[in-house]
Short mmCIF file of C-alpha atoms in Angstrom, two decimals:
data_model
loop_
_atom_site.label_atom_id
_atom_site.label_comp_id
_atom_site.label_asym_id
_atom_site.label_seq_id
_atom_site.Cartn_x
_atom_site.Cartn_y
_atom_site.Cartn_z
CA MET A 1 50.25 61.98 -142.97
CA ASP A 2 49.26 65.44 -141.88
CA ALA A 3 50.26 66.46 -138.40
CA LEU A 4 46.79 67.76 -137.73
CA GLN A 5 44.94 64.55 -138.46
CA LYS A 6 46.14 62.70 -135.37
CA GLU A 7 43.52 60.47 -133.83
CA SER A 8 43.18 60.84 -130.07
CA ILE A 9 40.77 59.85 -127.34
CA SER A 10 37.99 62.07 -126.12
CA THR A 11 39.95 63.07 -123.03
CA GLN A 12 42.70 64.69 -125.16
CA PRO A 13 42.98 68.40 -124.22
CA THR A 14 41.75 70.76 -126.94
CA LEU A 15 43.71 73.74 -128.23
CA ASN A 16 43.20 76.95 -126.31
CA GLU A 17 42.97 80.34 -127.97
CA GLY A 18 46.45 81.67 -128.58
CA ASP A 19 48.11 78.23 -128.44
CA SER A 20 50.15 77.18 -131.43
CA VAL A 21 48.77 74.29 -133.40
CA ARG A 22 52.28 73.32 -134.36
CA ASN A 23 53.34 73.10 -130.73
CA GLN A 24 50.24 71.23 -129.62
CA THR A 25 50.13 68.53 -132.28
CA PRO A 26 53.15 66.30 -133.00
CA ASP A 27 53.72 64.90 -136.47
CA LEU A 28 51.54 61.84 -137.05
CA GLU A 29 54.18 60.01 -139.07
CA LYS A 30 56.33 59.98 -135.93
CA GLN A 31 53.54 59.56 -133.39
CA SER A 32 50.95 57.32 -135.04
CA THR A 33 51.97 54.39 -132.87
CA LYS A 34 52.70 56.34 -129.69
CA GLN A 35 49.17 57.41 -128.79
CA THR A 36 48.42 56.78 -125.13
CA ALA A 37 45.17 56.84 -123.25
CA GLU A 38 43.64 56.23 -119.87
CA THR A 39 40.27 55.14 -121.16
CA SER A 40 38.82 52.94 -123.88
CA GLU A 41 36.01 55.37 -124.69
CA PRO A 42 35.34 56.00 -128.40
CA THR A 43 37.93 58.22 -130.06
CA LYS A 44 37.58 61.79 -131.23
CA GLU A 45 39.76 63.49 -133.82
CA LEU A 46 41.99 66.31 -132.57
CA PHE A 47 41.01 69.22 -134.80
CA PRO A 48 43.10 72.35 -135.33
CA GLU A 49 41.32 75.48 -134.17
CA THR A 50 41.39 78.98 -135.62
CA ASP A 51 44.09 81.19 -134.10
CA LEU A 52 44.17 84.48 -136.01
CA SER A 53 46.94 85.85 -133.79
CA LEU A 54 49.23 83.31 -135.42
CA GLY A 55 47.59 83.65 -138.83
CA LEU A 56 46.17 80.12 -138.60
CA VAL A 57 42.66 79.26 -139.74
CA GLY A 58 41.05 76.04 -138.46
CA TRP A 59 37.74 74.94 -136.98
CA ASP A 60 35.68 77.08 -134.62
CA GLY A 61 36.29 74.73 -131.71
CA GLN A 62 36.32 70.96 -131.40
CA ASP A 63 32.54 70.80 -131.86
CA ASP A 64 32.34 73.03 -134.95
CA PRO A 65 29.18 71.86 -136.81
CA ASN A 66 30.89 72.58 -140.16
CA ASN A 67 33.46 69.89 -139.44
CA PRO A 68 32.32 66.73 -141.32
CA GLN A 69 33.18 64.52 -138.34
CA ASN A 70 30.69 66.57 -136.29
CA PHE A 71 27.86 66.18 -138.81
CA PRO A 72 24.68 64.60 -137.40
CA ALA A 73 24.65 60.82 -137.75
CA ASN A 74 21.75 60.86 -140.24
CA LYS A 75 23.65 63.29 -142.50
CA LYS A 76 26.82 61.19 -142.37
CA TRP A 77 25.05 57.97 -143.27
CA SER A 78 22.98 59.70 -145.97
CA LEU A 79 26.14 61.02 -147.66
CA LEU A 80 27.74 57.58 -147.45
CA ALA A 81 24.59 55.93 -148.84
CA LEU A 82 24.60 58.37 -151.77
CA ILE A 83 28.13 57.38 -152.72
CA SER A 84 27.42 53.70 -152.05
CA VAL A 85 24.59 53.64 -154.59
CA MET A 86 26.97 54.75 -157.32
CA THR A 87 29.50 52.26 -155.97
CA LEU A 88 26.95 49.54 -156.76
CA ILE A 89 26.21 50.74 -160.31
CA SER A 90 29.84 51.02 -161.41
CA PRO A 91 30.83 47.40 -160.57
CA LEU A 92 27.47 46.32 -162.00
CA ALA A 93 28.76 47.55 -165.36
CA SER A 94 31.86 45.39 -165.04
CA SER A 95 29.99 42.09 -165.28
CA MET A 96 26.51 42.96 -166.57
CA PHE A 97 27.82 42.72 -170.12
CA SER A 98 29.48 39.30 -169.76
CA PRO A 99 26.45 36.98 -170.30
CA ALA A 100 25.56 38.81 -173.52
CA ILE A 101 29.05 38.51 -175.02
CA SER A 102 27.89 35.66 -177.30
CA TYR A 103 25.48 38.07 -179.03
CA VAL A 104 28.34 40.55 -179.59
CA ALA A 105 30.43 37.75 -181.09
CA MET A 106 27.68 36.90 -183.58
CA GLU A 107 27.00 40.52 -184.56
CA PHE A 108 30.65 41.49 -185.08
CA GLY A 109 31.81 38.08 -186.31
CA VAL A 110 34.46 37.69 -183.62
CA MET A 111 35.49 34.12 -182.85
CA ASP A 112 38.64 34.72 -180.78
CA GLN A 113 37.69 33.95 -177.18
CA THR A 114 40.60 35.97 -175.79
CA ILE A 115 39.38 39.11 -177.58
CA LEU A 116 35.84 38.53 -176.35
CA SER A 117 37.06 38.01 -172.78
CA PHE A 118 39.17 41.15 -173.06
CA SER A 119 36.13 43.20 -174.09
CA VAL A 120 34.64 42.28 -170.70
CA SER A 121 37.76 42.60 -168.52
CA ILE A 122 39.01 45.84 -170.12
CA TYR A 123 36.50 47.67 -167.93
CA ILE A 124 38.39 46.45 -164.84
CA LEU A 125 41.62 47.69 -166.42
CA GLY A 126 40.05 51.16 -166.26
CA TYR A 127 39.82 50.63 -162.50
CA ALA A 128 43.61 50.23 -162.49
CA PHE A 129 44.31 53.61 -164.11
CA GLY A 130 41.46 55.78 -162.84
CA PRO A 131 42.31 55.72 -159.10
CA LEU A 132 45.89 56.87 -159.72
CA LEU A 133 44.48 60.08 -161.23
CA LEU A 134 41.29 60.64 -159.25
CA ALA A 135 42.56 60.02 -155.70
CA PRO A 136 45.33 62.64 -155.87
CA LEU A 137 42.98 65.16 -157.48
CA SER A 138 40.49 64.67 -154.64
CA GLU A 139 43.21 65.53 -152.13
CA VAL A 140 43.79 68.84 -153.90
CA TYR A 141 40.35 69.90 -155.15
CA GLY A 142 38.10 67.94 -152.77
CA ARG A 143 35.95 64.83 -152.98
CA ARG A 144 32.76 66.35 -154.36
CA VAL A 145 33.93 67.87 -157.65
CA VAL A 146 36.18 64.94 -158.53
CA LEU A 147 33.47 62.37 -157.77
CA SER A 148 30.90 64.28 -159.84
CA GLY A 149 33.28 64.55 -162.79
CA ALA A 150 34.12 60.84 -162.64
CA ASN A 151 30.45 59.85 -162.45
CA TRP A 152 29.48 61.86 -165.53
CA PHE A 153 32.53 60.54 -167.39
CA PHE A 154 31.29 57.01 -166.66
CA VAL A 155 27.78 57.86 -167.88
CA VAL A 156 28.87 59.51 -171.15
CA TRP A 157 30.95 56.53 -172.26
CA GLN A 158 27.95 54.21 -171.94
CA ILE A 159 26.64 55.95 -175.06
CA GLY A 160 29.78 54.95 -176.94
CA CYS A 161 29.39 51.35 -175.81
CA ALA A 162 25.74 51.22 -176.83
CA LEU A 163 26.43 52.64 -180.30
CA ALA A 164 29.67 50.73 -180.97
CA ASN A 165 29.90 49.31 -184.50
CA SER A 166 33.01 47.17 -183.95
CA ILE A 167 34.64 45.19 -181.17
CA GLU A 168 37.57 47.64 -181.13
CA THR A 169 35.26 50.61 -180.47
CA LEU A 170 33.48 48.69 -177.74
CA ILE A 171 36.76 47.84 -176.01
CA ILE A 172 37.97 51.45 -176.06
CA CYS A 173 34.66 52.82 -174.76
CA ARG A 174 34.55 50.27 -171.94
CA LEU A 175 38.09 51.22 -170.92
CA PHE A 176 37.13 54.89 -170.53
CA ALA A 177 33.87 53.95 -168.80
CA GLY A 178 35.92 51.95 -166.30
CA ILE A 179 38.17 54.93 -165.61
CA GLY A 180 35.12 57.06 -164.79
CA GLY A 181 33.49 54.26 -162.84
CA SER A 182 36.53 53.98 -160.57
CA GLY A 183 35.72 57.34 -158.95
CA CYS A 184 33.24 56.07 -156.39
CA LEU A 185 35.43 53.05 -155.60
CA THR A 186 38.44 55.25 -155.00
CA LEU A 187 36.96 58.20 -153.13
CA GLY A 188 34.65 56.24 -150.85
CA ALA A 189 37.55 55.38 -148.54
CA GLY A 190 38.43 59.06 -148.29
CA VAL A 191 34.86 60.04 -147.48
CA ILE A 192 34.71 57.40 -144.72
CA ALA A 193 37.92 58.80 -143.20
CA ASP A 194 36.46 62.33 -143.51
CA LEU A 195 33.16 61.53 -141.79
CA PHE A 196 33.64 58.71 -139.30
CA PRO A 197 35.86 58.16 -136.24
CA ARG A 198 37.72 54.87 -136.25
CA GLU A 199 35.24 53.01 -134.00
CA GLN A 200 32.59 53.40 -136.74
CA ARG A 201 34.74 52.79 -139.80
CA GLY A 202 34.23 49.03 -139.89
CA MET A 203 30.46 49.39 -140.31
CA ALA A 204 30.84 52.35 -142.70
CA THR A 205 33.30 50.45 -144.87
CA SER A 206 30.94 47.45 -144.95
CA VAL A 207 28.10 49.62 -146.28
CA TRP A 208 30.31 51.23 -148.91
CA ALA A 209 31.93 47.93 -149.97
CA MET A 210 28.64 46.21 -150.76
CA GLY A 211 28.70 47.61 -154.29
CA PRO A 212 32.13 46.40 -155.44
CA LEU A 213 31.39 42.87 -154.25
CA ILE A 214 27.66 42.47 -154.86
CA GLY A 215 27.54 44.46 -158.12
CA PRO A 216 29.54 41.90 -160.12
CA VAL A 217 27.09 39.22 -158.91
CA ILE A 218 23.86 41.08 -159.70
CA GLY A 219 25.25 42.22 -163.07
CA PRO A 220 25.29 38.85 -164.85
CA ILE A 221 21.78 38.06 -163.62
CA ALA A 222 20.32 41.28 -165.01
CA GLY A 223 22.55 41.30 -168.08
CA GLY A 224 21.73 37.73 -169.02
CA PHE A 225 17.98 38.29 -169.21
CA LEU A 226 18.28 41.79 -170.70
CA GLY A 227 20.71 40.68 -173.40
CA GLN A 228 18.52 37.69 -174.25
CA GLU A 229 15.26 39.62 -174.48
CA ALA A 230 16.26 43.12 -175.67
CA GLY A 231 19.74 42.74 -177.15
CA TRP A 232 23.21 43.44 -175.78
CA ARG A 233 23.08 47.18 -176.55
CA TRP A 234 20.30 47.64 -174.03
CA VAL A 235 22.70 46.62 -171.27
CA PHE A 236 24.52 49.90 -171.86
CA TRP A 237 21.36 51.97 -172.38
CA LEU A 238 20.13 50.76 -169.00
CA LEU A 239 23.47 51.64 -167.38
CA LEU A 240 23.25 55.07 -169.00
CA ILE A 241 19.77 55.71 -167.58
CA VAL A 242 20.44 54.43 -164.06
CA GLY A 243 23.91 55.95 -163.89
CA GLY A 244 22.60 59.31 -165.12
CA VAL A 245 19.85 59.42 -162.49
CA VAL A 246 22.23 58.55 -159.65
CA SER A 247 24.92 60.95 -160.91
CA PHE A 248 22.34 63.74 -160.93
CA GLY A 249 21.41 62.87 -157.35
CA VAL A 250 25.07 62.97 -156.32
CA GLU A 251 25.45 66.31 -158.08
CA VAL A 252 22.54 67.85 -156.18
CA LEU A 253 22.78 66.24 -152.74
CA ASN A 254 26.46 65.54 -152.17
CA LYS A 255 28.56 67.78 -149.88
CA GLU A 256 32.29 68.39 -149.64
CA THR A 257 33.80 66.41 -146.75
CA TYR A 258 37.58 66.82 -147.07
CA ALA A 259 38.78 68.91 -144.13
CA ASP A 260 41.82 70.38 -145.92
CA VAL A 261 39.66 71.79 -148.71
CA LEU A 262 36.97 73.09 -146.35
CA ILE A 263 39.51 74.98 -144.25
CA ARG A 264 41.24 76.26 -147.37
CA TRP A 265 37.92 77.73 -148.52
CA LYS A 266 37.41 79.24 -145.07
CA THR A 267 40.92 80.73 -145.17
CA GLU A 268 40.32 82.33 -148.56
CA LYS A 269 37.01 83.76 -147.37
CA LEU A 270 38.53 85.22 -144.18
CA ALA A 271 41.47 86.66 -146.11
CA LYS A 272 39.06 88.43 -148.45
CA GLU A 273 36.90 89.72 -145.60
CA THR A 274 39.78 90.94 -143.41
CA GLY A 275 42.21 91.97 -146.12
CA ARG A 276 44.96 89.92 -144.46
CA THR A 277 47.51 88.17 -146.65
CA ASP A 278 49.25 86.25 -143.86
CA LEU A 279 46.41 83.82 -143.17
CA ARG A 280 46.96 80.15 -143.94
CA SER A 281 45.12 76.92 -143.32
CA ALA A 282 46.04 75.15 -140.10
CA TYR A 283 46.15 71.95 -142.17
CA ASP A 284 48.99 73.40 -144.23
CA THR A 285 52.05 72.27 -142.28
CA ASN A 286 54.51 73.62 -144.85
CA LYS A 287 55.98 76.89 -143.61
CA GLU A 288 56.72 78.02 -147.14
CA SER A 289 53.99 78.52 -149.70
CA VAL A 290 53.79 75.65 -152.18
CA GLY A 291 52.57 76.20 -155.71
CA LEU A 292 49.67 74.32 -157.29
CA THR A 293 51.94 72.44 -159.67
CA GLN A 294 54.15 71.16 -156.86
CA THR A 295 51.07 70.22 -154.83
CA LEU A 296 49.64 68.24 -157.72
CA VAL A 297 52.95 66.49 -158.40
CA GLN A 298 53.23 65.46 -154.75
CA SER A 299 49.61 64.26 -154.79
CA PHE A 300 50.13 62.12 -157.89
CA LYS A 301 53.23 60.56 -156.30
CA ARG A 302 51.42 59.38 -153.15
CA PRO A 303 49.88 56.11 -154.45
CA LEU A 304 53.22 55.13 -156.00
CA LEU A 305 55.14 56.10 -152.86
CA LEU A 306 52.88 53.91 -150.75
CA PHE A 307 53.27 50.97 -153.10
CA VAL A 308 57.07 51.27 -153.40
CA LYS A 309 58.13 52.52 -149.96
CA SER A 310 55.63 50.92 -147.61
CA PRO A 311 56.24 47.15 -147.40
CA ILE A 312 52.98 46.58 -145.52
CA VAL A 313 50.93 48.35 -148.24
CA PHE A 314 52.83 46.46 -150.93
CA LEU A 315 52.19 43.09 -149.26
CA LEU A 316 48.51 43.89 -148.71
CA CYS A 317 48.21 44.87 -152.38
CA VAL A 318 49.77 41.59 -153.47
CA TYR A 319 47.53 39.54 -151.20
CA MET A 320 44.33 41.34 -152.18
CA SER A 321 45.27 41.16 -155.87
CA PHE A 322 45.69 37.41 -155.55
CA ILE A 323 42.23 37.03 -153.99
CA TYR A 324 40.69 39.34 -156.59
CA GLY A 325 42.32 37.35 -159.39
CA LEU A 326 40.82 34.15 -157.99
CA LEU A 327 37.39 35.81 -158.02
CA TYR A 328 37.57 36.72 -161.70
CA LEU A 329 39.03 33.35 -162.67
CA PHE A 330 36.02 31.89 -160.87
CA PHE A 331 33.73 34.14 -162.90
CA THR A 332 35.20 33.04 -166.24
CA THR A 333 33.95 29.45 -165.84
CA ILE A 334 30.40 30.08 -164.60
CA PRO A 335 28.62 31.03 -167.87
CA SER A 336 30.09 28.15 -169.91
CA VAL A 337 29.61 25.56 -167.14
CA PHE A 338 25.92 26.25 -166.68
CA THR A 339 25.02 26.78 -170.34
CA GLN A 340 27.04 23.87 -171.77
CA LYS A 341 27.05 21.32 -168.96
CA TYR A 342 23.66 22.01 -167.38
CA GLY A 343 21.75 23.39 -170.38
CA PHE A 344 20.83 26.74 -168.82
CA SER A 345 19.77 29.58 -171.09
CA VAL A 346 21.93 32.71 -171.18
CA GLY A 347 19.46 34.42 -168.85
CA LEU A 348 19.27 31.56 -166.36
CA SER A 349 23.05 31.10 -166.30
CA GLY A 350 23.32 34.46 -164.54
CA LEU A 351 21.39 33.04 -161.59
CA ALA A 352 24.33 30.73 -160.88
CA TYR A 353 26.18 33.77 -159.50
CA LEU A 354 23.75 33.82 -156.57
CA GLY A 355 25.86 31.21 -154.76
CA ILE A 356 28.83 33.52 -154.48
CA GLY A 357 26.51 36.51 -153.99
CA PHE A 358 24.91 35.04 -150.88
CA GLY A 359 28.41 34.29 -149.64
CA PHE A 360 29.31 37.97 -150.03
CA ILE A 361 26.23 39.02 -148.07
CA GLY A 362 26.97 36.50 -145.30
CA GLY A 363 30.59 37.57 -145.00
CA LEU A 364 29.62 41.24 -145.11
CA ALA A 365 27.15 40.82 -142.26
CA MET A 366 29.72 39.01 -140.12
CA ILE A 367 32.33 41.73 -140.59
CA ALA A 368 29.91 44.65 -140.27
CA PHE A 369 28.60 43.56 -136.89
CA THR A 370 31.84 42.25 -135.37
CA ASN A 371 34.83 44.21 -136.67
CA ASP A 372 34.27 47.51 -134.81
CA ARG A 373 33.31 45.69 -131.60
CA LEU A 374 36.38 43.48 -131.71
CA VAL A 375 38.59 46.50 -132.34
CA MET A 376 37.09 48.41 -129.39
CA ALA A 377 37.52 45.37 -127.15
CA ALA A 378 41.14 44.95 -128.26
CA THR A 379 41.78 48.65 -127.67
CA ALA A 380 40.38 48.42 -124.14
CA LYS A 381 42.48 45.32 -123.46
CA ASN A 382 45.54 47.22 -124.72
CA GLY A 383 45.07 49.98 -122.14
CA GLY A 384 43.09 52.19 -124.50
CA LYS A 385 45.85 52.26 -127.12
CA PHE A 386 44.53 51.65 -130.63
CA GLU A 387 46.62 49.99 -133.32
CA PRO A 388 45.42 49.49 -136.94
CA GLU A 389 46.52 45.84 -136.84
CA MET A 390 43.60 45.16 -134.50
CA ARG A 391 41.46 45.02 -137.68
CA LEU A 392 43.23 41.93 -139.01
CA PRO A 393 42.94 38.88 -136.68
CA THR A 394 39.62 37.62 -138.13
CA MET A 395 41.29 37.35 -141.55
CA ILE A 396 42.86 34.05 -140.49
CA ILE A 397 39.45 32.36 -140.13
CA PHE A 398 38.15 33.68 -143.44
CA ALA A 399 41.37 32.82 -145.29
CA CYS A 400 40.81 29.19 -144.24
CA ILE A 401 37.20 29.20 -145.48
CA LEU A 402 38.02 30.65 -148.89
CA PRO A 403 39.76 27.65 -150.59
CA ILE A 404 36.85 25.25 -149.87
CA SER A 405 34.87 26.51 -152.86
CA PHE A 406 37.45 25.61 -155.48
CA PHE A 407 37.43 21.92 -154.61
CA TRP A 408 33.66 21.79 -154.00
CA TYR A 409 32.59 23.72 -157.09
CA GLY A 410 35.33 22.41 -159.37
CA TRP A 411 34.81 18.69 -158.86
CA SER A 412 31.01 18.80 -158.57
CA ALA A 413 30.83 20.66 -161.90
CA ASP A 414 33.46 18.38 -163.46
CA LYS A 415 31.47 15.26 -162.47
CA HIS A 416 28.19 16.87 -163.54
CA VAL A 417 26.61 16.63 -160.08
CA PHE A 418 23.11 18.14 -159.77
CA TRP A 419 23.30 21.89 -160.62
CA ILE A 420 22.48 23.18 -157.12
CA VAL A 421 25.62 21.54 -155.68
CA PRO A 422 28.23 23.64 -157.56
CA ILE A 423 26.15 26.78 -156.91
CA ILE A 424 26.17 26.11 -153.16
CA GLY A 425 29.88 25.33 -153.49
CA MET A 426 30.56 28.98 -154.39
CA PHE A 427 29.21 30.19 -151.04
CA PRO A 428 32.38 29.65 -148.93
CA PHE A 429 34.48 31.69 -151.35
CA GLY A 430 32.07 34.63 -151.06
CA VAL A 431 32.22 34.51 -147.26
CA GLY A 432 36.00 34.12 -147.22
CA MET A 433 36.71 36.87 -149.72
CA MET A 434 34.57 39.38 -147.83
CA GLY A 435 36.26 38.45 -144.57
CA VAL A 436 39.66 39.16 -146.11
CA TYR A 437 38.72 42.18 -148.21
CA MET A 438 36.94 44.23 -145.55
CA PRO A 439 39.58 44.23 -142.77
CA ILE A 440 42.31 45.17 -145.26
CA GLN A 441 40.22 48.05 -146.60
CA THR A 442 39.49 49.43 -143.12
CA TYR A 443 43.08 48.86 -141.99
CA ILE A 444 44.35 51.08 -144.80
CA ILE A 445 41.87 53.83 -143.86
CA ASP A 446 42.99 53.65 -140.22
CA CYS A 447 46.67 53.83 -141.16
CA TYR A 448 46.30 56.80 -143.52
CA PRO A 449 43.12 58.72 -142.59
CA LYS A 450 44.12 61.96 -144.32
CA TYR A 451 45.33 60.22 -147.48
CA ALA A 452 42.83 57.36 -147.39
CA ALA A 453 41.87 58.02 -151.03
CA SER A 454 45.48 57.63 -152.24
CA ALA A 455 46.05 54.57 -150.06
CA ASN A 456 42.85 52.99 -151.37
CA ALA A 457 43.85 53.93 -154.92
CA THR A 458 46.98 51.81 -154.50
CA LEU A 459 44.88 48.82 -153.45
CA THR A 460 42.27 49.36 -156.17
CA ALA A 461 44.77 49.84 -158.99
CA THR A 462 46.83 46.74 -158.22
CA ARG A 463 43.92 44.38 -157.65
CA SER A 464 42.10 45.69 -160.74
CA LEU A 465 45.15 45.18 -162.93
CA VAL A 466 45.30 41.54 -161.85
CA GLY A 467 41.51 41.17 -162.10
CA ALA A 468 41.58 42.47 -165.68
CA LEU A 469 44.48 40.45 -167.04
CA LEU A 470 44.53 37.16 -165.12
CA PRO A 471 41.13 35.90 -166.40
CA LEU A 472 42.52 36.00 -169.94
CA ALA A 473 44.52 32.91 -169.00
CA GLY A 474 41.44 31.20 -167.56
CA PRO A 475 39.96 29.54 -170.70
CA LYS A 476 43.28 27.97 -171.73
CA MET A 477 44.01 26.77 -168.20
CA PHE A 478 40.63 25.10 -167.79
CA ASP A 479 40.78 23.62 -171.30
CA THR A 480 44.12 22.03 -170.39
CA LEU A 481 43.43 20.90 -166.82
CA GLY A 482 39.65 20.55 -166.84
CA LEU A 483 37.26 22.02 -164.30
CA GLY A 484 38.28 19.67 -161.49
CA TRP A 485 42.05 20.05 -161.58
CA GLY A 486 41.91 23.63 -162.83
CA ASN A 487 39.90 24.75 -159.81
CA SER A 488 41.94 22.49 -157.53
CA LEU A 489 45.08 24.34 -158.65
CA LEU A 490 43.45 27.60 -157.57
CA GLY A 491 42.40 25.96 -154.32
CA PHE A 492 45.95 24.81 -153.54
CA LEU A 493 47.23 28.34 -154.23
CA ALA A 494 44.61 29.73 -151.84
CA LEU A 495 45.73 27.21 -149.21
CA ALA A 496 49.35 28.28 -149.68
CA PHE A 497 48.37 31.89 -148.97
CA ILE A 498 46.64 31.12 -145.64
CA PRO A 499 49.76 31.96 -143.55
CA ILE A 500 49.89 35.47 -145.05
CA PRO A 501 47.29 36.99 -142.67
CA ILE A 502 49.21 35.51 -139.73
CA LEU A 503 52.32 37.36 -140.90
CA PHE A 504 50.35 40.61 -141.21
CA ILE A 505 49.04 40.27 -137.67
CA LYS A 506 52.38 39.30 -136.13
CA TYR A 507 54.72 41.62 -138.02
CA GLY A 508 52.43 44.30 -139.50
CA LYS A 509 53.07 46.85 -136.76
CA VAL A 510 56.83 46.31 -136.86
CA ILE A 511 56.92 46.73 -140.64
CA ARG A 512 54.66 49.80 -140.58
CA GLU A 513 56.75 51.54 -137.91
CA LYS A 514 60.10 50.62 -139.44
CA TRP A 515 59.24 51.99 -142.89
CA PRO A 516 57.09 55.13 -142.48
CA VAL A 517 56.26 57.02 -145.68
CA ASP A 518 56.46 60.80 -146.03
CA LEU A 519 53.27 61.62 -147.94
CA ASP A 520 53.42 65.40 -147.42
CA GLY A 521 56.68 65.89 -149.29
CA LYS A 522 58.55 66.93 -146.13
CA LYS A 523 61.50 65.29 -144.48
CA ALA A 524 60.67 63.63 -141.18
#
């Protein structure tokens, strides 16, 4: 991580005019775990200041109003809300189509259930590829332009989906729509790191994460009724309209928040005004000028480097992918269970997702209002020294809650218990998944604030790959084992994974410190 992104407490001395930024700020990769403090007051980023005598261009003081972390609170939350709205619409598209798949099967004459399931899950496969491209680009060209491009790419491909005349065309169009739709999911983590100090990131991440978890629940409800009354093509026309309106709003109201890009623009402007050719951004820690091609190559390598060279990121990716796979295996059974076993219409079957949806909301509220407070209390108890692993202890509780749903829902549906019972049985999984998902997401942002987009891309790509492919095995598994034992198998797997959060909490810091990753392309 960049040497100039070090997080420090508010009592940290600022850089005086004429002082060298390089001398004042040690490399974060070496010092991320050596921050000391004499107070537990909220943190403040240490920002590099302009020092023209050394040819360095930074912020105009620690309170520079152009610095995104110094934006007024209402502006910060408004920018986050803008991105969060699109973050709701994109995941909505992932599942909104699923209840209407039977109408597609009839129109195109497709009887293969694996192909039909793939036409739904292929959208999530787009989430696996998109972040690996968009996150690095945002760390070179900035968040705003990359997010806008991704949003419009998502919108345009809805037209292809709506006009598709074969299942093959529909699958291809949904893949590209998923790639565009991954923009808001990928860059939101970066925007949070850009705007918020760490004591506010838990709440900010909770707001932003509502979309990826609630969208797939709302989608089947809306898609079921819309597909039944207006036809499956209107699912995509509606996504086109809503997505277009929100994308236009993002285009007009969104602001650039990435500090590296903002200071680069400032450097270019000052160089033009003063005629000096020796000026460089204080965020550029490379002494030698690096070309655009080399910068892009290094940016594209970051998500892969994190996955391969950081054991803690790799393990978190595996754990989150497992939980995400369970979610989508859960989703594969809901439409058939409530239409075939309980006689629901296609539209009404979507309402069954409310059980897991209310669980998401409950878990989200718990994390939003406790995570930051617990972290601040742990920091104070630790002598004012913050460690990212302080985000993780609550995961143990939620990991224990999560498996309950598989036994409750699976056996109540298998024995045809009154329909409200299996719906209520989904609630614990929603609570548990949110309680696991949110701390991991915020932990990654805290560990890699400058490259939060790339770090989040690693998480998003791996979990989306599993979420897209694993459900394809769902129908055969449940046909073989039945609802009771099929869900029980998932429940036993979830129980087996309960010790994983304990290992993260106990050994996470040791692993993170022992295997640091050079994300700037420099030798430590």
